[in-house]
Amino acid sequence: MSEKPLLDIKNLRVTFPTRQGEFEAVRGVSFTLGRERLGIVGESGSGKSMTGRAILRLIRPPGRVEADRLELEGIDLLSLDEKAMQKIRGQRISMVMQDPKFSLNPVMNIGDQIMEIYRFHTGASKKAAYEKATEMLEAVSIRDPERVMRAYPHEMSGGMGQRIMIAMMLVTEPEILIADEPTSALDVSVQTQVLSIIDRLVRERGMGLIFISHDLNLVSAFCDRILIMYAGRIVEVCEAARLNEATHPYTRGLLGSLPRLDEPRKRLSVLQRDADWRETESVSGRQ
Amino acid sequence: MAVAENNGTGRRASPRFLKVLVKILKTLGSVLITMLGLMFVTFLIGRVMPVDPVLSVVGERAGKDVYDAAYRAMGLDKPILVQFGYYLWDVLHGDFGISLLNARPVAEDIKRVFPATMELATLGTFFGVFIGVPLGVVAAVKRGSWIDQVARVVALVGYSMPIFWLGLMGLLIFYGILGWVGGPGRLDIFYEDLIPTRTGMVLVDSLLAGDWTVFKNALSHIILPASILGYYAMAYISRMTRSFMLEQLSAEYITTARVKGLPERTVIWRHAFGNIKVQLITVIALSYANLLEGAVLTETIFSWPGIGQYITTALLSADMNAVLGGTVVVGLIFVLLNIFSDLLYQVFDPRAK
Amino acid sequence: MSQTDTRKPTLREWLLTDTPTSRFHARMAALYNGWLTLRSNTMAMIGLGILLFLLLIAAFAPWIAPMDPLAQDLGGRLAPPGTDGHILGTDSLGRDILSRLIYGSRITLYIVTLVAIIAPGVGLLVGTVSGYIGGWTDAILMRITDIFLAFPRLVLALAFVAALGAGIENAVLAISITAWPPYARIARAETLTIRNSDYISAVKLQGARPLRIITKHIWPLCISSLIVRVTLDMAGVILAAAGLGFLGLGAQPPSPEWGAMIAEGRRFILDSWWVATMPGLAIFTVSLAFNLLGDGLRDVLDPKEGGS
């Protein structure tokens, strides 16, 4: 791809000091993100969520984020001070998290929560923010947005909560959306709906999407490109369409452990882990 | 699908109101039982008292027939539950009996002394809230920093120090040695009875009368006992604030607020603090109740003519009606403060479903 | 202690094992681990140190105290610290304050020990019975608990002492009566979670009776949270006892109870500050020690509530 990437990451590391010494949650991850849908797949503890949070510099001390390069359209994110970083967060890079039950503020009504981010970044009037917020709620297929604006998060179902979260995170029209397991906490029946809303908005606005999930199937159906992470490293990078050609034993193992309708098996294979995977160098996802 | 969900929220609106109502009724019911129990306990305490209530009324030299008449008139020949019924009836009518010490109705005495305690406890709570809450928030935000350690030590010392001793030390240093504050009592003797009593709280009354000299004098007297009570309130409030804040700061919606790019000050005060406000009111109500109790010992030290001093003086002269009256009143206030904070919870916390 | 290893392990190794060989072994290993955690908590160790020191002082009071705590010397009354071998001075009757403090530690320990046995004992009994039987028993017992919780503790204790008469034993009783409800709450909560666990069902299937289940299976599991609570409460108990003593409702003169000593010194506070100051410092030190130890124990025994 010759187009200049939105996000350029080289050798990203996230470290936490513990009593037993330093723990590296992310150990040298490199990739770029264009105006595409990039999936990051891995089991829990593989460092996929940490990668997402590190991009927004949301790792709290004593945790540390280091990288040879962490750039958003040429801006070095690691050298920005906290104030400049606040302008990036929410404005240019947003994130949707797993469970709207916990990720929305329970004692603020929904309208205030959406208007807060919009007004903070644009300085818009209350009235303009209100209109923009209702408009955004409509864009995520919420009927009667006026009433939802006045409601509190606990009055919403999971699917609605997540759509509200998406509306809130996209109201400032950021260039990149990080979706961290956005559908794992939802009922299967509303998962597709939420996914298609994300898909539509990302396409319409020409955004870059980082889709973090443990669900290889979902990611391969939804994304353009997939990074497979294991123990803080990228073990394999491949086009979603050519996932079947993946070569790394971990990826093959993940594929093999999925039940398939077209190839019914008596027993699903159990993933055998190899200590070597942990030690081999990270594969680069840079293009 | 969206339609169905929207209807869902619509349906919830009115049952929520009903649910709150039922909860309030339930709370009131359990409070009623608690109050009954509270009065039963004080009633029983009064009955095991080694002092003969009849003798204290009729006097030592009364004859047998006088004694027996008084005995029956006081209902002491009836079964204990019936006696309790009488007692309850009297208390409900604001009658705690006659003080053996000054032959005045206990209820009137309590009415007279209570504002002094309220004045003290209220000012103490103010100190506690205005220092304790910010201290707790900062300690939580900067967990493990020097300020967190200082807050911890301040609270630990507060939990460990006898309040009457701290009061004495305060008197010794700030009154005896430095002479910065007024001594025991509410006013210097030559300021007493200069202003009309309206609320019974000297600070308020002197302001109402527009008398600044009296106000200043009253302030110089109340500042030390109120600060000492305030220190205990602060120790408690700052600890609770800290632990509430720590819980909220690790919540996912705080990450959301940071993702939104909000400055840390907004994240902490609008989002995290916004979530502990109602809990905090409960804590403040509890701490107010505790200060009423702390006032018992503090008032003794500072010769503060409030309910605490009233109860302790009555105790030492075995004036049981006064002791029980005071105990019931303080207990009732305790219970009322508890329901008050409970109801606040039901009404103001959108999460209380 | 069964041994397959040819080399006999040191006591430390035996205690740090990952694979205990018996129930006793496992219990000792858990205790040792807790001890290691506690030992790394400097504050808790300071608290423990102070309390051990207090215990020694109380035990050897007659040998440590420089003078008779009751011996009056009206000629040498209100002597400031350092006069005539009175390290902490003398009180209004010329009694040596240091000696009185040393003997007073016995009274403090006596009160603390009694309350620490009675209050949690009653609470444990009420809480487990309430939680295990449930139904009406539970409703009534918990209502009673609530009534006692509704009282301001010190005021209730005052009323009880007033009714029972002043004295150490009555003060202990009054404090215990006001202190048991929180333990009942804790014990009940623990019982409710334990009652429905699988291993209790297993014990029931083996035919164990409620009494046996409560005493052998539920009580041991309630102990650790109760111990934490007791340790943290002891500071409050000391303060309450001192408060009663100060009001003249606890230990009676001439007994060298610390709270009563402060009351005595109160009259001379402006001229002879040491008389009231010294016993206050003693009370403060001991209750601080209990608070420090309690905090540390909470981290070890009850990690869910603590947080470093």
mmCIF file of N, CA and C in Angstrom, chain A residues 37-132:
data_model
loop_
_atom_site.group_PDB
_atom_site.id
_atom_site.type_symbol
_atom_site.label_atom_id
_atom_site.label_comp_id
_atom_site.label_asym_id
_atom_site.label_seq_id
_atom_site.Cartn_x
_atom_site.Cartn_y
_atom_site.Cartn_z
ATOM 1 N N ARG A 37 -9.950 -1.898 7.950
ATOM 2 C CA ARG A 37 -10.411 -2.543 9.176
ATOM 3 C C ARG A 37 -9.394 -3.606 9.546
ATOM 4 N N LEU A 38 -8.681 -3.304 10.635
ATOM 5 C CA LEU A 38 -7.611 -4.194 11.057
ATOM 6 C C LEU A 38 -8.064 -4.970 12.288
ATOM 7 N N GLY A 39 -7.974 -6.280 12.212
ATOM 8 C CA GLY A 39 -8.371 -7.083 13.364
ATOM 9 C C GLY A 39 -7.161 -7.500 14.172
ATOM 10 N N ILE A 40 -7.269 -7.453 15.485
ATOM 11 C CA ILE A 40 -6.226 -8.027 16.334
ATOM 12 C C ILE A 40 -6.861 -9.159 17.128
ATOM 13 N N VAL A 41 -6.331 -10.367 16.924
ATOM 14 C CA VAL A 41 -6.931 -11.536 17.561
ATOM 15 C C VAL A 41 -5.928 -12.168 18.514
ATOM 16 N N GLY A 42 -6.412 -12.629 19.620
ATOM 17 C CA GLY A 42 -5.542 -13.338 20.547
ATOM 18 C C GLY A 42 -6.341 -13.765 21.746
ATOM 19 N N GLU A 43 -5.758 -14.671 22.536
ATOM 20 C CA GLU A 43 -6.457 -15.110 23.739
ATOM 21 C C GLU A 43 -6.287 -14.050 24.826
ATOM 22 N N SER A 44 -6.996 -14.215 25.932
ATOM 23 C CA SER A 44 -6.858 -13.226 26.992
ATOM 24 C C SER A 44 -5.437 -13.283 27.541
ATOM 25 N N GLY A 45 -4.878 -12.096 27.776
ATOM 26 C CA GLY A 45 -3.509 -12.021 28.235
ATOM 27 C C GLY A 45 -2.500 -11.988 27.111
ATOM 28 N N SER A 46 -2.978 -11.946 25.871
ATOM 29 C CA SER A 46 -2.046 -11.924 24.752
ATOM 30 C C SER A 46 -1.510 -10.524 24.505
ATOM 31 N N GLY A 47 -2.089 -9.531 25.156
ATOM 32 C CA GLY A 47 -1.602 -8.168 24.996
ATOM 33 C C GLY A 47 -2.378 -7.358 23.978
ATOM 34 N N LYS A 48 -3.490 -7.932 23.467
ATOM 35 C CA LYS A 48 -4.221 -7.213 22.423
ATOM 36 C C LYS A 48 -4.911 -5.965 22.949
ATOM 37 N N SER A 49 -5.527 -6.069 24.139
ATOM 38 C CA SER A 49 -6.179 -4.893 24.712
ATOM 39 C C SER A 49 -5.159 -3.838 25.125
ATOM 40 N N MET A 50 -4.043 -4.332 25.667
ATOM 41 C CA MET A 50 -2.979 -3.415 26.088
ATOM 42 C C MET A 50 -2.462 -2.629 24.898
ATOM 43 N N THR A 51 -2.368 -3.291 23.751
ATOM 44 C CA THR A 51 -1.921 -2.597 22.549
ATOM 45 C C THR A 51 -2.870 -1.443 22.237
ATOM 46 N N GLY A 52 -4.172 -1.727 22.294
ATOM 47 C CA GLY A 52 -5.165 -0.684 22.017
ATOM 48 C C GLY A 52 -5.039 0.475 22.984
ATOM 49 N N ARG A 53 -4.889 0.147 24.265
ATOM 50 C CA ARG A 53 -4.812 1.220 25.258
ATOM 51 C C ARG A 53 -3.495 1.977 25.173
ATOM 52 N N ALA A 54 -2.437 1.285 24.774
ATOM 53 C CA ALA A 54 -1.138 1.948 24.667
ATOM 54 C C ALA A 54 -1.164 3.012 23.571
ATOM 55 N N ILE A 55 -1.918 2.733 22.492
ATOM 56 C CA ILE A 55 -1.991 3.709 21.407
ATOM 57 C C ILE A 55 -2.574 5.025 21.920
ATOM 58 N N LEU A 56 -3.569 4.918 22.816
ATOM 59 C CA LEU A 56 -4.188 6.115 23.384
ATOM 60 C C LEU A 56 -3.403 6.634 24.594
ATOM 61 N N ARG A 57 -2.302 5.989 24.869
ATOM 62 C CA ARG A 57 -1.498 6.289 26.076
ATOM 63 C C ARG A 57 -2.360 6.274 27.325
ATOM 64 N N LEU A 58 -3.126 5.207 27.447
ATOM 65 C CA LEU A 58 -4.004 5.087 28.607
ATOM 66 C C LEU A 58 -3.448 4.127 29.642
ATOM 67 N N ILE A 59 -2.211 3.690 29.461
ATOM 68 C CA ILE A 59 -1.605 2.809 30.461
ATOM 69 C C ILE A 59 -1.209 3.675 31.647
ATOM 70 N N ARG A 60 -1.778 3.370 32.812
ATOM 71 C CA ARG A 60 -1.522 4.210 33.984
ATOM 72 C C ARG A 60 -0.188 3.848 34.612
ATOM 73 N N PRO A 61 0.518 4.824 35.132
ATOM 74 C CA PRO A 61 1.721 4.490 35.880
ATOM 75 C C PRO A 61 1.337 3.558 37.025
ATOM 76 N N PRO A 62 2.197 2.658 37.455
ATOM 77 C CA PRO A 62 3.604 2.522 37.067
ATOM 78 C C PRO A 62 3.819 1.792 35.742
ATOM 79 N N GLY A 63 2.757 1.463 35.001
ATOM 80 C CA GLY A 63 2.925 0.838 33.699
ATOM 81 C C GLY A 63 3.634 1.800 32.732
ATOM 82 N N ARG A 64 4.410 1.252 31.792
ATOM 83 C CA ARG A 64 5.157 2.114 30.873
ATOM 84 C C ARG A 64 4.880 1.730 29.433
ATOM 85 N N VAL A 65 4.790 2.727 28.560
ATOM 86 C CA VAL A 65 4.659 2.483 27.129
ATOM 87 C C VAL A 65 5.925 2.980 26.459
ATOM 88 N N GLU A 66 6.553 2.113 25.647
ATOM 89 C CA GLU A 66 7.723 2.552 24.897
ATOM 90 C C GLU A 66 7.558 2.075 23.466
ATOM 91 N N ALA A 67 8.129 2.812 22.531
ATOM 92 C CA ALA A 67 8.086 2.384 21.141
ATOM 93 C C ALA A 67 9.167 3.124 20.373
ATOM 94 N N ASP A 68 9.667 2.480 19.308
ATOM 95 C CA ASP A 68 10.600 3.178 18.427
ATOM 96 C C ASP A 68 9.819 4.222 17.639
ATOM 97 N N ARG A 69 8.563 3.890 17.350
ATOM 98 C CA ARG A 69 7.730 4.858 16.646
ATOM 99 C C ARG A 69 6.282 4.629 17.013
ATOM 100 N N LEU A 70 5.578 5.711 17.350
ATOM 101 C CA LEU A 70 4.131 5.638 17.600
ATOM 102 C C LEU A 70 3.567 6.936 17.050
ATOM 103 N N GLU A 71 3.211 6.901 15.772
ATOM 104 C CA GLU A 71 2.846 8.144 15.092
ATOM 105 C C GLU A 71 1.438 8.111 14.539
ATOM 106 N N LEU A 72 0.750 9.224 14.717
ATOM 107 C CA LEU A 72 -0.565 9.411 14.109
ATOM 108 C C LEU A 72 -0.402 10.463 13.027
ATOM 109 N N GLU A 73 -0.455 10.045 11.785
ATOM 110 C CA GLU A 73 -0.246 10.937 10.639
ATOM 111 C C GLU A 73 0.946 11.865 10.870
ATOM 112 N N GLY A 74 2.069 11.257 11.236
ATOM 113 C CA GLY A 74 3.293 12.030 11.393
ATOM 114 C C GLY A 74 3.483 12.663 12.754
ATOM 115 N N ILE A 75 2.437 12.636 13.608
ATOM 116 C CA ILE A 75 2.606 13.211 14.952
ATOM 117 C C ILE A 75 3.129 12.127 15.884
ATOM 118 N N ASP A 76 4.225 12.412 16.548
ATOM 119 C CA ASP A 76 4.776 11.438 17.490
ATOM 120 C C ASP A 76 3.981 11.486 18.793
ATOM 121 N N LEU A 77 3.146 10.471 18.997
ATOM 122 C CA LEU A 77 2.251 10.495 20.161
ATOM 123 C C LEU A 77 3.004 10.420 21.479
ATOM 124 N N LEU A 78 4.162 9.718 21.464
ATOM 125 C CA LEU A 78 4.872 9.533 22.730
ATOM 126 C C LEU A 78 5.515 10.818 23.226
ATOM 127 N N SER A 79 5.757 11.765 22.300
ATOM 128 C CA SER A 79 6.423 12.993 22.750
ATOM 129 C C SER A 79 5.425 14.079 23.153
ATOM 130 N N LEU A 80 4.140 13.822 22.918
ATOM 131 C CA LEU A 80 3.145 14.833 23.283
ATOM 132 C C LEU A 80 3.001 14.937 24.789
ATOM 133 N N ASP A 81 2.733 16.147 25.269
ATOM 134 C CA ASP A 81 2.436 16.258 26.687
ATOM 135 C C ASP A 81 0.976 15.860 26.912
ATOM 136 N N GLU A 82 0.590 15.747 28.192
ATOM 137 C CA GLU A 82 -0.733 15.217 28.528
ATOM 138 C C GLU A 82 -1.841 16.062 27.889
ATOM 139 N N LYS A 83 -1.649 17.360 27.860
ATOM 140 C CA LYS A 83 -2.680 18.251 27.350
ATOM 141 C C LYS A 83 -2.899 18.041 25.845
ATOM 142 N N ALA A 84 -1.784 17.923 25.135
ATOM 143 C CA ALA A 84 -1.889 17.690 23.693
ATOM 144 C C ALA A 84 -2.490 16.310 23.431
ATOM 145 N N MET A 85 -2.159 15.363 24.294
ATOM 146 C CA MET A 85 -2.688 14.005 24.135
ATOM 147 C C MET A 85 -4.200 13.998 24.329
ATOM 148 N N GLN A 86 -4.679 14.859 25.230
ATOM 149 C CA GLN A 86 -6.125 14.934 25.451
ATOM 150 C C GLN A 86 -6.849 15.389 24.192
ATOM 151 N N LYS A 87 -6.160 16.197 23.391
ATOM 152 C CA LYS A 87 -6.775 16.662 22.143
ATOM 153 C C LYS A 87 -6.851 15.532 21.121
ATOM 154 N N ILE A 88 -5.908 14.580 21.234
ATOM 155 C CA ILE A 88 -5.923 13.423 20.328
ATOM 156 C C ILE A 88 -7.045 12.464 20.732
ATOM 157 N N ARG A 89 -7.084 12.168 22.040
ATOM 158 C CA ARG A 89 -8.094 11.232 22.538
ATOM 159 C C ARG A 89 -9.490 11.806 22.315
ATOM 160 N N GLY A 90 -10.373 10.981 21.847
ATOM 161 C CA GLY A 90 -11.754 11.414 21.678
ATOM 162 C C GLY A 90 -11.937 12.235 20.418
ATOM 163 N N GLN A 91 -10.945 13.022 20.064
ATOM 164 C CA GLN A 91 -11.044 13.892 18.899
ATOM 165 C C GLN A 91 -10.563 13.189 17.642
ATOM 166 N N ARG A 92 -9.404 12.488 17.735
ATOM 167 C CA ARG A 92 -8.838 11.850 16.545
ATOM 168 C C ARG A 92 -8.804 10.329 16.680
ATOM 169 N N ILE A 93 -8.619 9.851 17.894
ATOM 170 C CA ILE A 93 -8.693 8.393 18.112
ATOM 171 C C ILE A 93 -9.701 8.139 19.232
ATOM 172 N N SER A 94 -10.648 7.273 18.979
ATOM 173 C CA SER A 94 -11.632 6.931 20.008
ATOM 174 C C SER A 94 -11.586 5.439 20.282
ATOM 175 N N MET A 95 -12.263 5.065 21.352
ATOM 176 C CA MET A 95 -12.273 3.635 21.668
ATOM 177 C C MET A 95 -13.640 3.230 22.211
ATOM 178 N N VAL A 96 -14.116 2.093 21.753
ATOM 179 C CA VAL A 96 -15.341 1.520 22.300
ATOM 180 C C VAL A 96 -14.940 0.287 23.089
ATOM 181 N N MET A 97 -15.447 0.188 24.317
ATOM 182 C CA MET A 97 -15.004 -0.918 25.152
ATOM 183 C C MET A 97 -16.044 -2.025 25.249
ATOM 184 N N GLN A 98 -15.677 -3.052 26.030
ATOM 185 C CA GLN A 98 -16.441 -4.299 25.994
ATOM 186 C C GLN A 98 -17.888 -4.169 26.459
ATOM 187 N N ASP A 99 -18.074 -3.663 27.676
ATOM 188 C CA ASP A 99 -19.418 -3.782 28.247
ATOM 189 C C ASP A 99 -20.006 -2.420 28.574
ATOM 190 N N PRO A 100 -21.042 -2.011 27.856
ATOM 191 C CA PRO A 100 -21.627 -0.685 28.093
ATOM 192 C C PRO A 100 -22.169 -0.541 29.501
ATOM 193 N N LYS A 101 -22.436 -1.684 30.154
ATOM 194 C CA LYS A 101 -22.924 -1.612 31.532
ATOM 195 C C LYS A 101 -21.905 -0.929 32.429
ATOM 196 N N PHE A 102 -20.619 -1.131 32.113
ATOM 197 C CA PHE A 102 -19.561 -0.547 32.948
ATOM 198 C C PHE A 102 -18.899 0.656 32.312
ATOM 199 N N SER A 103 -18.991 0.764 30.972
ATOM 200 C CA SER A 103 -18.210 1.823 30.335
ATOM 201 C C SER A 103 -18.976 3.127 30.196
ATOM 202 N N LEU A 104 -20.259 3.134 30.561
ATOM 203 C CA LEU A 104 -20.984 4.406 30.592
ATOM 204 C C LEU A 104 -21.102 4.853 32.048
ATOM 205 N N ASN A 105 -21.002 6.149 32.260
ATOM 206 C CA ASN A 105 -21.104 6.669 33.620
ATOM 207 C C ASN A 105 -22.532 6.490 34.135
ATOM 208 N N PRO A 106 -22.691 5.716 35.237
ATOM 209 C CA PRO A 106 -24.046 5.359 35.680
ATOM 210 C C PRO A 106 -24.874 6.522 36.219
ATOM 211 N N VAL A 107 -24.241 7.600 36.664
ATOM 212 C CA VAL A 107 -25.058 8.657 37.260
ATOM 213 C C VAL A 107 -25.176 9.902 36.383
ATOM 214 N N MET A 108 -24.747 9.790 35.116
ATOM 215 C CA MET A 108 -24.903 10.925 34.206
ATOM 216 C C MET A 108 -25.869 10.484 33.127
ATOM 217 N N ASN A 109 -26.795 11.366 32.739
ATOM 218 C CA ASN A 109 -27.687 10.885 31.702
ATOM 219 C C ASN A 109 -26.976 10.850 30.352
ATOM 220 N N ILE A 110 -27.566 10.095 29.437
ATOM 221 C CA ILE A 110 -26.860 9.780 28.205
ATOM 222 C C ILE A 110 -26.574 11.029 27.384
ATOM 223 N N GLY A 111 -27.545 11.929 27.337
ATOM 224 C CA GLY A 111 -27.348 13.167 26.595
ATOM 225 C C GLY A 111 -26.120 13.915 27.090
ATOM 226 N N ASP A 112 -26.009 14.060 28.400
ATOM 227 C CA ASP A 112 -24.872 14.788 28.958
ATOM 228 C C ASP A 112 -23.554 14.129 28.594
ATOM 229 N N GLN A 113 -23.557 12.793 28.599
ATOM 230 C CA GLN A 113 -22.309 12.091 28.313
ATOM 231 C C GLN A 113 -21.884 12.297 26.864
ATOM 232 N N ILE A 114 -22.862 12.312 25.943
ATOM 233 C CA ILE A 114 -22.488 12.507 24.540
ATOM 234 C C ILE A 114 -22.108 13.970 24.297
ATOM 235 N N MET A 115 -22.913 14.872 24.880
ATOM 236 C CA MET A 115 -22.649 16.287 24.645
ATOM 237 C C MET A 115 -21.320 16.707 25.262
ATOM 238 N N GLU A 116 -20.949 16.047 26.365
ATOM 239 C CA GLU A 116 -19.710 16.420 27.038
ATOM 240 C C GLU A 116 -18.504 16.312 26.122
ATOM 241 N N ILE A 117 -18.386 15.181 25.445
ATOM 242 C CA ILE A 117 -17.213 14.980 24.592
ATOM 243 C C ILE A 117 -17.259 15.947 23.403
ATOM 244 N N TYR A 118 -18.437 16.159 22.851
ATOM 245 C CA TYR A 118 -18.546 17.031 21.681
ATOM 246 C C TYR A 118 -18.208 18.467 22.047
ATOM 247 N N ARG A 119 -18.772 18.911 23.128
ATOM 248 C CA ARG A 119 -18.524 20.309 23.514
ATOM 249 C C ARG A 119 -17.080 20.518 23.934
ATOM 250 N N PHE A 120 -16.501 19.509 24.572
ATOM 251 C CA PHE A 120 -15.125 19.668 25.020
ATOM 252 C C PHE A 120 -14.183 19.853 23.829
ATOM 253 N N HIS A 121 -14.435 19.089 22.758
ATOM 254 C CA HIS A 121 -13.500 19.152 21.634
ATOM 255 C C HIS A 121 -13.829 20.239 20.625
ATOM 256 N N THR A 122 -15.115 20.616 20.521
ATOM 257 C CA THR A 122 -15.466 21.596 19.493
ATOM 258 C C THR A 122 -15.822 22.952 20.095
ATOM 259 N N GLY A 123 -16.071 22.985 21.401
ATOM 260 C CA GLY A 123 -16.487 24.250 22.012
ATOM 261 C C GLY A 123 -17.860 24.692 21.546
ATOM 262 N N ALA A 124 -18.646 23.738 21.046
ATOM 263 C CA ALA A 124 -19.960 24.077 20.512
ATOM 264 C C ALA A 124 -20.914 24.512 21.624
ATOM 265 N N SER A 125 -21.971 25.220 21.227
ATOM 266 C CA SER A 125 -22.972 25.633 22.202
ATOM 267 C C SER A 125 -23.760 24.416 22.656
ATOM 268 N N LYS A 126 -24.476 24.573 23.759
ATOM 269 C CA LYS A 126 -25.257 23.488 24.298
ATOM 270 C C LYS A 126 -26.279 23.005 23.280
ATOM 271 N N LYS A 127 -26.870 23.977 22.593
ATOM 272 C CA LYS A 127 -27.932 23.669 21.638
ATOM 273 C C LYS A 127 -27.373 22.880 20.456
ATOM 274 N N ALA A 128 -26.250 23.367 19.940
ATOM 275 C CA ALA A 128 -25.629 22.684 18.800
ATOM 276 C C ALA A 128 -25.218 21.271 19.201
ATOM 277 N N ALA A 129 -24.680 21.149 20.411
ATOM 278 C CA ALA A 129 -24.244 19.841 20.884
ATOM 279 C C ALA A 129 -25.440 18.908 21.024
ATOM 280 N N TYR A 130 -26.543 19.451 21.488
ATOM 281 C CA TYR A 130 -27.742 18.641 21.655
ATOM 282 C C TYR A 130 -28.203 18.100 20.308
ATOM 283 N N GLU A 131 -28.216 18.993 19.316
ATOM 284 C CA GLU A 131 -28.649 18.554 17.983
ATOM 285 C C GLU A 131 -27.722 17.497 17.413
ATOM 286 N N LYS A 132 -26.426 17.756 17.583
ATOM 287 C CA LYS A 132 -25.440 16.822 17.063
ATOM 288 C C LYS A 132 -25.594 15.449 17.739
#
